[in-house]
Coordinates of C-alpha atoms in Angstrom, one line a residue:
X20 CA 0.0 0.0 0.0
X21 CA 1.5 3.6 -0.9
X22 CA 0.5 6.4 1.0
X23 CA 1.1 10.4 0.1
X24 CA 3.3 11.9 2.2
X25 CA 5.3 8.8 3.2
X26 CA 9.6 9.3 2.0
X27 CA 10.5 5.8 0.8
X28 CA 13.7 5.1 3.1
X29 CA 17.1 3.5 1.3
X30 CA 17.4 0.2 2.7
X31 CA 21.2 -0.3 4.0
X32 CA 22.9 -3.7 3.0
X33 CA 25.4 -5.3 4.9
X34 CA 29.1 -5.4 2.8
X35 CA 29.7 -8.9 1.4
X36 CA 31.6 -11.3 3.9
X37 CA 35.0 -12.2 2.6
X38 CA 36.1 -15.9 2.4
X39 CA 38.4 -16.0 5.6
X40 CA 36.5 -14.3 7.4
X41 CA 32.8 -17.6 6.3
X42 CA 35.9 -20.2 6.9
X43 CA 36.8 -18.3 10.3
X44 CA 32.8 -18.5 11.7
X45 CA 32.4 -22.3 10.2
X46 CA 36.1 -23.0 12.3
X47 CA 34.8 -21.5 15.4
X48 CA 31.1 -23.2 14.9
X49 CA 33.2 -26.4 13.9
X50 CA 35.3 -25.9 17.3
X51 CA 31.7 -25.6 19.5
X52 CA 30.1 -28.2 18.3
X53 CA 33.1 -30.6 18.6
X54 CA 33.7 -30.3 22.4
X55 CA 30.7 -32.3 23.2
X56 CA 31.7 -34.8 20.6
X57 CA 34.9 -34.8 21.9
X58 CA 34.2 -35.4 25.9
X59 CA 31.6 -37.8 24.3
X60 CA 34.8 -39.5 23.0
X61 CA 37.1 -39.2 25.7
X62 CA 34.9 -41.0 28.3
X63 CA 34.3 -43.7 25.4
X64 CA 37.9 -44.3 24.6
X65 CA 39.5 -44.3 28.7
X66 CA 43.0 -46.5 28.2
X67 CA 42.7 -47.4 24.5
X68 CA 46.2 -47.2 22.7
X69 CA 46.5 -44.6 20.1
X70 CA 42.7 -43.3 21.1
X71 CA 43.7 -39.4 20.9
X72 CA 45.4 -40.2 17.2
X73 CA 41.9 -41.2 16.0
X74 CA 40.0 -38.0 17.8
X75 CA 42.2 -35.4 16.3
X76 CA 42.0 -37.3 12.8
X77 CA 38.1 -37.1 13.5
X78 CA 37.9 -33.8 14.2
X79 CA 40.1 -32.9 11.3
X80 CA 38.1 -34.8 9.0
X81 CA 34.5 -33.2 10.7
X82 CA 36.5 -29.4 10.0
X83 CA 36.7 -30.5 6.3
X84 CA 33.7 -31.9 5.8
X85 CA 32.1 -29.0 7.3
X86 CA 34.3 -26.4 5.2
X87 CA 33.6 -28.3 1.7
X88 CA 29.4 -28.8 2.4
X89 CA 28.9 -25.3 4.1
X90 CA 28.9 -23.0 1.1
X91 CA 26.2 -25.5 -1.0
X92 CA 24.3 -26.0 2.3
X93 CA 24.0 -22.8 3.0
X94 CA 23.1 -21.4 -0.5
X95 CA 20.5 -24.2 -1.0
X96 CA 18.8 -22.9 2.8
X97 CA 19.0 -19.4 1.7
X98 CA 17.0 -20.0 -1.5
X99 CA 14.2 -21.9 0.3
X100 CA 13.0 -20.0 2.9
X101 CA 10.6 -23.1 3.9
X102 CA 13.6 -25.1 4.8
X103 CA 14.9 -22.5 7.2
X104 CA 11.5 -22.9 8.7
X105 CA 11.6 -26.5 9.1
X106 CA 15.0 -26.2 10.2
X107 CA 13.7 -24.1 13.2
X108 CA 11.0 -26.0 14.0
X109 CA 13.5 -29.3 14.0
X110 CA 16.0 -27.4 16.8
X111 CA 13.1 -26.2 18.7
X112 CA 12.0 -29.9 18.7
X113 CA 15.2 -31.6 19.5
X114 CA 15.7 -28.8 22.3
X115 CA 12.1 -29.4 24.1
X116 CA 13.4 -33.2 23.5
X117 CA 17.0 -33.0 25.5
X118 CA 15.4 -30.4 27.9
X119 CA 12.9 -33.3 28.6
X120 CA 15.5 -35.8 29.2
X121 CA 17.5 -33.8 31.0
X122 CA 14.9 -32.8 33.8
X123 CA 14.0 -36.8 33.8
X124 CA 10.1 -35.6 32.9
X125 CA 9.9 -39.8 31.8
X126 CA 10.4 -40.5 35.0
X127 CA 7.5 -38.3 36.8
X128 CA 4.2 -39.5 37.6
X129 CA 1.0 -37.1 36.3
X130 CA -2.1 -38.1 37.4
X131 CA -1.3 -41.3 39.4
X132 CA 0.6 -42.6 36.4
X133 CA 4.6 -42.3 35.2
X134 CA 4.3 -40.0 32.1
X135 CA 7.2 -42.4 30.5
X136 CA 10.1 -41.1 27.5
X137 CA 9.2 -40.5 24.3
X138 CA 11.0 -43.1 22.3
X139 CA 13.7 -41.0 19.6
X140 CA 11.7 -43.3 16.6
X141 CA 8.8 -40.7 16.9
X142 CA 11.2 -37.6 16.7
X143 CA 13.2 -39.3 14.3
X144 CA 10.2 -40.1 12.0
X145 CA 8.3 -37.0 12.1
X146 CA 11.4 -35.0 10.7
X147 CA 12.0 -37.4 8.0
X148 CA 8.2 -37.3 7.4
X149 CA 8.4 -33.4 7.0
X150 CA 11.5 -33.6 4.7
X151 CA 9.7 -35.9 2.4
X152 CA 7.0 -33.8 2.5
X153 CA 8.8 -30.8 2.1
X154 CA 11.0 -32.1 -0.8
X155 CA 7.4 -33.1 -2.7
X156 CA 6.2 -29.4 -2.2
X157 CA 9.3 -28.2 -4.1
X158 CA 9.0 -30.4 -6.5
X159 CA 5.5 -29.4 -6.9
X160 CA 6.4 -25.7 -6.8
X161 CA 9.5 -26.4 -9.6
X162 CA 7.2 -28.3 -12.1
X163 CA 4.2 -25.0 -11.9
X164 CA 7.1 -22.4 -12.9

């Protein structure tokens, strides 16, 4: 709607982000993300031989991974604004999920009976449900343009 009298304002945009500085952020995301996998893997691999060899040649390997798949990730995200979406609705799900489990909710007992966990199958299946789903509605949306 245009209405008399309102200026139209210059929208500002943000200067382009250079290449070290997207392989800095996805180093310092990498690093985050890998110091629960790497406790994880510590308390998993107490008085094995040669044990710290392999976790420094997996986290290598995750770093690279991460570096090669985060520019076609993140351009395919950016073009379908539904998968952002769906994104956010998986994290808020897995969070309400480990929140559950950390507060041991399965164990507590709501109206004379134990409420019980929610078995990871369900969680699992609803977010490849809404992928497929998702992935049909582009396809659908591709073939009409």
């Amino acid at each position: 709607v245009d209405h008399k009298g309102e200026e139209e304002k210059e929208l500002k945009t943000s200067p382009a982000k250079s290449f070290g500085n997207v392989i800095f952020q996805i180093l310092l995301i990498d690093l985050i993300f890998s110091v629960d996998s790497i406790l994880t893997a510590v308390g998993m691999t107490n008085g094995l031989e040669g044990a710290l060899y392999i976790m420094v040649a997996a986290v290598v390997i995750s770093v690279g991974v991460m570096m090669l798949f985060a520019v076609p990730v993140g351009t395919f995200v950016n073009n379908n604004p539904s998968i952002q979406i769906l994104g956010l609705a998986f994290l808020i799900l897995i969070g309400f999920m480990l929140i559950t489990e950390s507060m041991h909710l399965s164990e507590a007992i709501l109206v004379g009976q134990t409420v019980g966990a929610v078995p990871k199958a369900y969680l699992y299946f609803a977010i490849a449900f809404s992928l497929g789903i998702e992935f049909l509605n582009m396809k659908m949306r591709k073939k009409k343009k």
